[in-house]
Amino acid sequence: MTEHEHVRVAVIGSGFGGLGAAVRLRREGITDFVVLERAGSVGGTWRDNSYPGCACDVPSHLYSFSFAPNPEWPRTFSGQEHIRAYLEHVADVFGLRPHLRFDSEVEKMTWDTDRLHWRIETSAGFLTADVVVSATGPLSDPKIPSIPGIDTFTGKVFHSARWDHDYDLRGKRVAMIGTGASAIQIVPEIQPDVARLTLFQRTPPWVMPRVDRAITGAERWLHRRLPFTAQARRGLLWGIRELQVQAFTKRPNELGLVERLAERNLARAVKDPELRKKLTPDYRIGCKRILLSNAYYPALTRPNVDVVASGLDRIEGSTVIAADGTRAEVDAIVFGTGFHVTDMPIAERVVGADGRTLAQAWETGMKSLRGATAAGFPNWMTVIGPNTGLGNSSMILMIESQLNYMADFVRQLDVLGGRVALDARPGAVDAWNHRVQERMKRTVWNTGGCTSWYLDANGVNTTVWPGTTTEFRGATRRVDLGEYDVLRAGDPAPGRTTEAAPEPRTKSTRKKKVEAGA
């Protein structure tokens, strides 16, 4: 990175969101951009999560970019190594390597009101950018709970997203903390090798069978020779999930049938009534993410596994103690306790027009305009922002919708001309979030009777999108300039101006604003 480098766009992160943004910028004819990555390679969460058994719970042909289909997926649900290889392939095929800046962790981003650009301090140097696209993702910073006595533990401790491959678990006594998507993949993989595995479970998940298989050579040949067959496969996978959305967002009681199927899955795998009772959730299926595994329940029935139906309370030397008093001597502790989703650390490093950090602006809860922009942070946008998560489909669909919004955002800056910035109006942000939260009230995530990582510290669901991916695509197709203040260089007062936004360019956007799928 050259000293005092200036670019049109700075993209933060090189996972699906960051690489997708880079591809879209190039397709828009913009080459004056960089992708800042704190690690030494691309991949994001699929680089960082390399634990045993790591795989995606969304079908491969749906968990990939529509503009970069992969006819060579080896399985219907691909493993971490194949997804990471796919992202490396995207970086190569679309010519992104010259734009990548590895080992460049963003330490601070500050909006310069006078110059209408962002000052970005990284571990590799300093640069400025007209626009920042933050694609750090919500599953990037591991969350380890504060456990009394953890400093006294005499063994090995690590998080699932920072797996220590140099530490051999064979023959060890291991405590697995958590029962989320990572834990149910790790447990079956390490169970045969460890001397004893103690699983600390605060809340049991609903687990459905994983209908996974190898994709045959004939299928791959067909997808290579006739690309429309892969498109049709992707479309079918997408359509099925779109039809399921109503049950999650409007009629949670319809999930009762799915719940009974999950109960049968548990009953088939676990014959011990006491263990089955521990593993039976007491909330509506779908309230937490439905997990997929054929091996998790069988692993828990093995003689070297103990399931503690209580969270980890404290540690005394080599002894881990649950909230219900259960004690276990262990050599290693593996935390499968998720990530900082509703309190993303990157927010502490973004300083807006009024000197406040994004974390301070979001002190009472994350909120943005159309999941992308925040009031007081001009020319800054996020990919996979507040209320853009999904409970049943592929996040790549949401990412591509946000890339449409990003592309039009940059186009609008070009149309306005000169040194200019767009700042989301507080009223527009509030109106959007009000509509989202009103729709959220009847969803299974709010009414299902569970506490999940979808909810923030105030119990507000700032994570999930309460509608279909089609609705979100419509809501983010174009930027509505009526929702933004236009900032120009040389304005007498810092911050907001009273300049009226130009009329939107198309008849459809003049006629009405696209709302949150209402």
JSON list of C-alpha atoms in Angstrom, two decimals, residues 369-470:
[
{"chain": "A", "resi": 369, "resn": "LEU", "atom": "CA", "xyz": [-31.45, 1.89, 5.70]},
{"chain": "A", "resi": 370, "resn": "ARG", "atom": "CA", "xyz": [-32.27, -1.18, 3.61]},
{"chain": "A", "resi": 371, "resn": "GLY", "atom": "CA", "xyz": [-29.61, -3.13, 5.45]},
{"chain": "A", "resi": 372, "resn": "ALA", "atom": "CA", "xyz": [-26.89, -0.99, 3.88]},
{"chain": "A", "resi": 373, "resn": "THR", "atom": "CA", "xyz": [-26.36, 2.60, 5.07]},
{"chain": "A", "resi": 374, "resn": "ALA", "atom": "CA", "xyz": [-26.45, 4.39, 8.42]},
{"chain": "A", "resi": 375, "resn": "ALA", "atom": "CA", "xyz": [-27.41, 7.98, 9.26]},
{"chain": "A", "resi": 376, "resn": "GLY", "atom": "CA", "xyz": [-24.37, 10.13, 10.01]},
{"chain": "A", "resi": 377, "resn": "PHE", "atom": "CA", "xyz": [-21.97, 7.90, 8.07]},
{"chain": "A", "resi": 378, "resn": "PRO", "atom": "CA", "xyz": [-21.89, 9.30, 4.54]},
{"chain": "A", "resi": 379, "resn": "ASN", "atom": "CA", "xyz": [-20.68, 7.16, 1.63]},
{"chain": "A", "resi": 380, "resn": "TRP", "atom": "CA", "xyz": [-20.39, 4.17, 3.95]},
{"chain": "A", "resi": 381, "resn": "MET", "atom": "CA", "xyz": [-22.32, 1.01, 3.41]},
{"chain": "A", "resi": 382, "resn": "THR", "atom": "CA", "xyz": [-22.29, -2.51, 4.73]},
{"chain": "A", "resi": 383, "resn": "VAL", "atom": "CA", "xyz": [-22.89, -5.89, 3.15]},
{"chain": "A", "resi": 384, "resn": "ILE", "atom": "CA", "xyz": [-24.87, -8.28, 5.36]},
{"chain": "A", "resi": 385, "resn": "GLY", "atom": "CA", "xyz": [-25.96, -5.37, 7.52]},
{"chain": "A", "resi": 386, "resn": "PRO", "atom": "CA", "xyz": [-28.75, -5.21, 10.10]},
{"chain": "A", "resi": 387, "resn": "ASN", "atom": "CA", "xyz": [-31.80, -7.38, 9.36]},
{"chain": "A", "resi": 388, "resn": "THR", "atom": "CA", "xyz": [-30.40, -9.01, 6.26]},
{"chain": "A", "resi": 389, "resn": "GLY", "atom": "CA", "xyz": [-29.82, -12.49, 7.70]},
{"chain": "A", "resi": 390, "resn": "LEU", "atom": "CA", "xyz": [-31.85, -15.54, 6.70]},
{"chain": "A", "resi": 391, "resn": "GLY", "atom": "CA", "xyz": [-33.22, -18.43, 8.68]},
{"chain": "A", "resi": 392, "resn": "ASN", "atom": "CA", "xyz": [-33.81, -20.87, 5.85]},
{"chain": "A", "resi": 393, "resn": "SER", "atom": "CA", "xyz": [-32.01, -19.93, 2.65]},
{"chain": "A", "resi": 394, "resn": "SER", "atom": "CA", "xyz": [-28.71, -18.80, 1.13]},
{"chain": "A", "resi": 395, "resn": "MET", "atom": "CA", "xyz": [-27.07, -15.58, 2.26]},
{"chain": "A", "resi": 396, "resn": "ILE", "atom": "CA", "xyz": [-25.51, -15.28, -1.21]},
{"chain": "A", "resi": 397, "resn": "LEU", "atom": "CA", "xyz": [-28.95, -14.23, -2.48]},
{"chain": "A", "resi": 398, "resn": "MET", "atom": "CA", "xyz": [-29.03, -11.37, 0.02]},
{"chain": "A", "resi": 399, "resn": "ILE", "atom": "CA", "xyz": [-25.44, -10.38, -0.72]},
{"chain": "A", "resi": 400, "resn": "GLU", "atom": "CA", "xyz": [-26.16, -10.09, -4.44]},
{"chain": "A", "resi": 401, "resn": "SER", "atom": "CA", "xyz": [-29.17, -7.89, -3.70]},
{"chain": "A", "resi": 402, "resn": "GLN", "atom": "CA", "xyz": [-27.01, -5.60, -1.62]},
{"chain": "A", "resi": 403, "resn": "LEU", "atom": "CA", "xyz": [-24.45, -5.47, -4.42]},
{"chain": "A", "resi": 404, "resn": "ASN", "atom": "CA", "xyz": [-27.21, -4.14, -6.69]},
{"chain": "A", "resi": 405, "resn": "TYR", "atom": "CA", "xyz": [-27.80, -1.39, -4.14]},
{"chain": "A", "resi": 406, "resn": "MET", "atom": "CA", "xyz": [-24.08, -0.66, -3.87]},
{"chain": "A", "resi": 407, "resn": "ALA", "atom": "CA", "xyz": [-23.72, -0.39, -7.64]},
{"chain": "A", "resi": 408, "resn": "ASP", "atom": "CA", "xyz": [-26.60, 2.08, -7.92]},
{"chain": "A", "resi": 409, "resn": "PHE", "atom": "CA", "xyz": [-25.25, 4.06, -4.95]},
{"chain": "A", "resi": 410, "resn": "VAL", "atom": "CA", "xyz": [-21.99, 4.65, -6.82]},
{"chain": "A", "resi": 411, "resn": "ARG", "atom": "CA", "xyz": [-23.90, 5.45, -10.04]},
{"chain": "A", "resi": 412, "resn": "GLN", "atom": "CA", "xyz": [-25.93, 8.08, -8.21]},
{"chain": "A", "resi": 413, "resn": "LEU", "atom": "CA", "xyz": [-22.75, 9.74, -6.99]},
{"chain": "A", "resi": 414, "resn": "ASP", "atom": "CA", "xyz": [-21.61, 9.93, -10.61]},
{"chain": "A", "resi": 415, "resn": "VAL", "atom": "CA", "xyz": [-24.92, 11.44, -11.70]},
{"chain": "A", "resi": 416, "resn": "LEU", "atom": "CA", "xyz": [-24.74, 14.10, -8.97]},
{"chain": "A", "resi": 417, "resn": "GLY", "atom": "CA", "xyz": [-21.19, 14.95, -10.06]},
{"chain": "A", "resi": 418, "resn": "GLY", "atom": "CA", "xyz": [-18.32, 16.68, -8.31]},
{"chain": "A", "resi": 419, "resn": "ARG", "atom": "CA", "xyz": [-17.18, 16.03, -4.78]},
{"chain": "A", "resi": 420, "resn": "VAL", "atom": "CA", "xyz": [-20.36, 14.70, -3.30]},
{"chain": "A", "resi": 421, "resn": "ALA", "atom": "CA", "xyz": [-21.58, 12.27, -0.67]},
{"chain": "A", "resi": 422, "resn": "LEU", "atom": "CA", "xyz": [-24.88, 10.67, 0.29]},
{"chain": "A", "resi": 423, "resn": "ASP", "atom": "CA", "xyz": [-25.93, 10.42, 3.92]},
{"chain": "A", "resi": 424, "resn": "ALA", "atom": "CA", "xyz": [-28.96, 8.38, 4.92]},
{"chain": "A", "resi": 425, "resn": "ARG", "atom": "CA", "xyz": [-31.65, 10.56, 6.49]},
{"chain": "A", "resi": 426, "resn": "PRO", "atom": "CA", "xyz": [-32.50, 9.58, 10.08]},
{"chain": "A", "resi": 427, "resn": "GLY", "atom": "CA", "xyz": [-36.19, 9.64, 9.25]},
{"chain": "A", "resi": 428, "resn": "ALA", "atom": "CA", "xyz": [-35.69, 7.23, 6.36]},
{"chain": "A", "resi": 429, "resn": "VAL", "atom": "CA", "xyz": [-33.63, 4.87, 8.54]},
{"chain": "A", "resi": 430, "resn": "ASP", "atom": "CA", "xyz": [-36.27, 4.98, 11.28]},
{"chain": "A", "resi": 431, "resn": "ALA", "atom": "CA", "xyz": [-39.13, 4.42, 8.84]},
{"chain": "A", "resi": 432, "resn": "TRP", "atom": "CA", "xyz": [-37.41, 1.42, 7.27]},
{"chain": "A", "resi": 433, "resn": "ASN", "atom": "CA", "xyz": [-36.62, -0.14, 10.64]},
{"chain": "A", "resi": 434, "resn": "HIS", "atom": "CA", "xyz": [-40.13, 0.49, 11.93]},
{"chain": "A", "resi": 435, "resn": "ARG", "atom": "CA", "xyz": [-41.56, -1.46, 9.00]},
{"chain": "A", "resi": 436, "resn": "VAL", "atom": "CA", "xyz": [-39.06, -4.27, 9.49]},
{"chain": "A", "resi": 437, "resn": "GLN", "atom": "CA", "xyz": [-39.72, -4.56, 13.23]},
{"chain": "A", "resi": 438, "resn": "GLU", "atom": "CA", "xyz": [-43.50, -4.44, 12.75]},
{"chain": "A", "resi": 439, "resn": "ARG", "atom": "CA", "xyz": [-43.22, -7.41, 10.41]},
{"chain": "A", "resi": 440, "resn": "MET", "atom": "CA", "xyz": [-40.85, -9.12, 12.82]},
{"chain": "A", "resi": 441, "resn": "LYS", "atom": "CA", "xyz": [-43.47, -9.27, 15.58]},
{"chain": "A", "resi": 442, "resn": "ARG", "atom": "CA", "xyz": [-45.26, -12.31, 14.19]},
{"chain": "A", "resi": 443, "resn": "THR", "atom": "CA", "xyz": [-42.21, -14.26, 13.02]},
{"chain": "A", "resi": 444, "resn": "VAL", "atom": "CA", "xyz": [-41.10, -17.51, 14.63]},
{"chain": "A", "resi": 445, "resn": "TRP", "atom": "CA", "xyz": [-37.84, -15.81, 15.65]},
{"chain": "A", "resi": 446, "resn": "ASN", "atom": "CA", "xyz": [-39.77, -13.44, 17.91]},
{"chain": "A", "resi": 447, "resn": "THR", "atom": "CA", "xyz": [-42.69, -15.65, 18.96]},
{"chain": "A", "resi": 448, "resn": "GLY", "atom": "CA", "xyz": [-41.08, -19.10, 19.11]},
{"chain": "A", "resi": 449, "resn": "GLY", "atom": "CA", "xyz": [-40.17, -18.98, 22.80]},
{"chain": "A", "resi": 450, "resn": "CYS", "atom": "CA", "xyz": [-36.38, -19.08, 22.56]},
{"chain": "A", "resi": 451, "resn": "THR", "atom": "CA", "xyz": [-33.42, -16.80, 23.13]},
{"chain": "A", "resi": 452, "resn": "SER", "atom": "CA", "xyz": [-31.13, -16.82, 20.14]},
{"chain": "A", "resi": 453, "resn": "TRP", "atom": "CA", "xyz": [-28.15, -14.97, 18.68]},
{"chain": "A", "resi": 454, "resn": "TYR", "atom": "CA", "xyz": [-30.64, -13.25, 16.37]},
{"chain": "A", "resi": 455, "resn": "LEU", "atom": "CA", "xyz": [-31.63, -11.02, 19.31]},
{"chain": "A", "resi": 456, "resn": "ASP", "atom": "CA", "xyz": [-29.50, -8.21, 20.69]},
{"chain": "A", "resi": 457, "resn": "ALA", "atom": "CA", "xyz": [-28.96, -7.31, 24.35]},
{"chain": "A", "resi": 458, "resn": "ASN", "atom": "CA", "xyz": [-32.31, -5.51, 24.37]},
{"chain": "A", "resi": 459, "resn": "GLY", "atom": "CA", "xyz": [-34.18, -8.52, 23.00]},
{"chain": "A", "resi": 460, "resn": "VAL", "atom": "CA", "xyz": [-34.67, -6.89, 19.57]},
{"chain": "A", "resi": 461, "resn": "ASN", "atom": "CA", "xyz": [-34.17, -8.95, 16.43]},
{"chain": "A", "resi": 462, "resn": "THR", "atom": "CA", "xyz": [-31.66, -6.86, 14.49]},
{"chain": "A", "resi": 463, "resn": "THR", "atom": "CA", "xyz": [-30.32, -9.80, 12.52]},
{"chain": "A", "resi": 464, "resn": "VAL", "atom": "CA", "xyz": [-32.93, -11.55, 10.37]},
{"chain": "A", "resi": 465, "resn": "TRP", "atom": "CA", "xyz": [-34.91, -10.36, 7.34]},
{"chain": "A", "resi": 466, "resn": "PRO", "atom": "CA", "xyz": [-38.65, -10.98, 7.92]},
{"chain": "A", "resi": 467, "resn": "GLY", "atom": "CA", "xyz": [-39.55, -11.71, 4.31]},
{"chain": "A", "resi": 468, "resn": "THR", "atom": "CA", "xyz": [-38.56, -13.45, 1.10]},
{"chain": "A", "resi": 469, "resn": "THR", "atom": "CA", "xyz": [-35.34, -12.91, -0.80]},
{"chain": "A", "resi": 470, "resn": "THR", "atom": "CA", "xyz": [-37.53, -11.70, -3.69]}
]
